[in-house]
XYZ file of C-alpha atoms in Angstrom:
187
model
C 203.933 94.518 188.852
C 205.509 94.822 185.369
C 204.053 92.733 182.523
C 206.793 90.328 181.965
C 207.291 88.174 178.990
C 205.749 84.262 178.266
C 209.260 83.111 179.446
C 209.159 85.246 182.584
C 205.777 84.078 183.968
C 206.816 80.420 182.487
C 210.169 80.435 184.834
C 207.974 81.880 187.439
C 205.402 79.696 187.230
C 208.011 76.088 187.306
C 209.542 77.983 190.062
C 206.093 78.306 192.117
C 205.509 74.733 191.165
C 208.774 73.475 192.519
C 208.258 75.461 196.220
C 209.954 78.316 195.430
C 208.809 81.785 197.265
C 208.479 85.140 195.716
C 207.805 88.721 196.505
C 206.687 91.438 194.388
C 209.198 92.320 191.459
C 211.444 95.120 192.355
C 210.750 98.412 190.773
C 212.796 100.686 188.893
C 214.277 102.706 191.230
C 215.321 98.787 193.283
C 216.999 97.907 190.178
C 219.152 101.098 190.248
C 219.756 101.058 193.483
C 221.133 97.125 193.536
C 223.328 97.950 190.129
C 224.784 101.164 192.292
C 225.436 99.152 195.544
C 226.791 96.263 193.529
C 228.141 97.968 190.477
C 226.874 95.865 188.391
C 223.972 96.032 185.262
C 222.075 93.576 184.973
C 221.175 91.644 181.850
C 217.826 93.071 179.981
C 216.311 88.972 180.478
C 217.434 88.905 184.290
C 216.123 92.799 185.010
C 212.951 91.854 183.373
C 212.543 88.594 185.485
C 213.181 90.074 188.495
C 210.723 93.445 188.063
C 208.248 90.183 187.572
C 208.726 88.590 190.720
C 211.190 88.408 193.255
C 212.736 85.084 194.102
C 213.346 84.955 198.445
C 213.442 80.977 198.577
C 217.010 79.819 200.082
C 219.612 79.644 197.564
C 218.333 83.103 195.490
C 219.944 86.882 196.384
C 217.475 88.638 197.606
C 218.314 92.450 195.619
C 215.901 94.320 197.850
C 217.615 93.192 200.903
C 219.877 96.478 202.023
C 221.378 94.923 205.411
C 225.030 95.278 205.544
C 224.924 91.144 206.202
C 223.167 91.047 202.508
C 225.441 93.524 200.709
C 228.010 92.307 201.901
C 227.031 88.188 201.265
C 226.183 89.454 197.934
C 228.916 91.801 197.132
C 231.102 87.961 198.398
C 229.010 86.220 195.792
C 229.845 88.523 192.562
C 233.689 88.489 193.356
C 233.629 84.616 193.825
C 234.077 83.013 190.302
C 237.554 85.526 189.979
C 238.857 85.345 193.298
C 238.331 81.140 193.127
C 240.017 81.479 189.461
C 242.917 83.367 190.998
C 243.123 80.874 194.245
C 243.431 78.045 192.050
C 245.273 79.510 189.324
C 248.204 76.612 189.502
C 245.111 74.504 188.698
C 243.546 75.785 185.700
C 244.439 74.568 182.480
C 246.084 77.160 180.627
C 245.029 78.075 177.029
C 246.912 78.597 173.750
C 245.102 81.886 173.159
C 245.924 83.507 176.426
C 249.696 83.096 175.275
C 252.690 81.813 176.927
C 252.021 80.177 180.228
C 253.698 82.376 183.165
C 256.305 79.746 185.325
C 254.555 81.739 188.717
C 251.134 81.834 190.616
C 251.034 85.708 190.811
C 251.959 85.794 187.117
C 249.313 83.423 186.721
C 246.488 85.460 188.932
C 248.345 88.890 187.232
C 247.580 87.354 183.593
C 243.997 85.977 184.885
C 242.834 89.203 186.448
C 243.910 90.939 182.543
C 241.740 88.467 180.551
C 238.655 88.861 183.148
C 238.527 93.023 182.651
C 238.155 92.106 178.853
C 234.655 89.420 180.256
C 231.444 89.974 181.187
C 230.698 90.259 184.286
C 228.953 87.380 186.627
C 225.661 88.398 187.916
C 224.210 85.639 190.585
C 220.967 83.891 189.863
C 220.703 81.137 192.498
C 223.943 79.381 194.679
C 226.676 79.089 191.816
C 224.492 79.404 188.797
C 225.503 82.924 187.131
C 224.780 84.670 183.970
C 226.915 87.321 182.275
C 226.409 91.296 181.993
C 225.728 91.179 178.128
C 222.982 93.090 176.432
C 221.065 90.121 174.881
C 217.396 88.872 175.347
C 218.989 85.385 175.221
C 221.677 85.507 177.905
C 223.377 81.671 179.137
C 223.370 80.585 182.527
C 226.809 79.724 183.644
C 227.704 77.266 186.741
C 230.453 78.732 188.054
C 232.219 76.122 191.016
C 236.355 77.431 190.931
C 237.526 75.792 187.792
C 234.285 73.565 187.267
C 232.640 76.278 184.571
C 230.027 74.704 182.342
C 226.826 76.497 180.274
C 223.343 75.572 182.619
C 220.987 77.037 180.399
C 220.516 78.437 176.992
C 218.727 81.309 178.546
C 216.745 82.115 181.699
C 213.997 80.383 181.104
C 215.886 76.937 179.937
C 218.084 77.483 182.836
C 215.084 77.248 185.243
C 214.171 73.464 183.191
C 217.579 71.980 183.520
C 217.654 73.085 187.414
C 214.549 71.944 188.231
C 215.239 68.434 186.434
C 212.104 69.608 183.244
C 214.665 69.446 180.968
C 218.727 67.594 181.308
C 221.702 69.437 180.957
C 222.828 67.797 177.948
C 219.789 68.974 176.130
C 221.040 72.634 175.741
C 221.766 72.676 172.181
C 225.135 74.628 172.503
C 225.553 75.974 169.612
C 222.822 78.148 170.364
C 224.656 80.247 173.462
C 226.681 83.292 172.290
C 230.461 82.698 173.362
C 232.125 84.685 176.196
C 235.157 86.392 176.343
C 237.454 84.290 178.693
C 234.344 82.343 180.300
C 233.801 80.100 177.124
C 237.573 79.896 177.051
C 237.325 77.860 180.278
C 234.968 75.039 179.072
């Protein structure tokens, strides 16, 4: 096990406290291997958690997990924020600084698809809580439902307060998460 930070064995620890079961952190060579079967990178904070401890409890993705079920759950998981966007594009309320609102759905999803290769990817964390590919020990947790998109967590470790019910939502002090290309755009 990897020494992990005081916010790492903090998170753990409310997790432990709250029911939630762990294995052993994944190792280096896990981490590579999940970024390579997912394509993905995960954030420095989230790599660092999970080489801590592994969350298994119901509800967490379990990155050691190599079944084609898993990959394949998983691999559904990371695609789910975009492909809900582009379901319920018609829905979404379009802004100013995305230009002039296309008249058609696949103009819509065409435009939508553009704006998301310019984001930061969504890594999962637990059900629809997600928090973006960015190189930054303070990365936000996002709650990603289709067009329901709101911050969960100034960082990992406030994340795990506000979803255990240690700290409410509408404590994050906002102006303390970095904004994201085309995510903030859709609070």
């Amino acid at each position: 096990m990897v020494s992990g930070s005081t916010n790492d064995k903090e998170g753990i620890n409310l997790l432990q406290q709250h029911g939630v079961c762990f294995e052993s952190g994944l190792t280096s060579a896990e981490i590579k291997r999940a970024e390579a079967i997912y394509n993905i990178h995960f954030p420095k904070c989230l790599c660092d958690f999970l080489m801590q401890a592994l969350p298994v409890s119901k509800g967490y993705y379990n990155w050691r997990d190599v079944t084609e079920k898993n990959i394949d759950y998983i691999k559904h998981v990371i695609e789910k924020p975009v492909n809900d966007l582009c379901s319920m594009a018609e829905d979404m309320e379009w802004r100013d600084e995305w230009g002039i609102e296309p008249k058609t759905k696949s103009e819509k999803i065409k435009r939508i698809k553009e704006r998301v290769k310019c984001a930061p990817q969504m890594i999962p964390v637990f059900c629809h809580r997600y928090m973006p590919a960015v190189d930054t020990e303070e990365a936000p947790i996002l709650s990603i439902h289709g067009t329901d998109i709101i911050y969960y967590g100034e960082n990992l470790t406030d994340y795990i307060k506000v979803e255990l019910g240690e700290k409410h939502q509408e404590g994050i002090n906002f102006q303390n998460i970095m904004k994201l290309p085309f995510w903030s755009d859709l609070m």
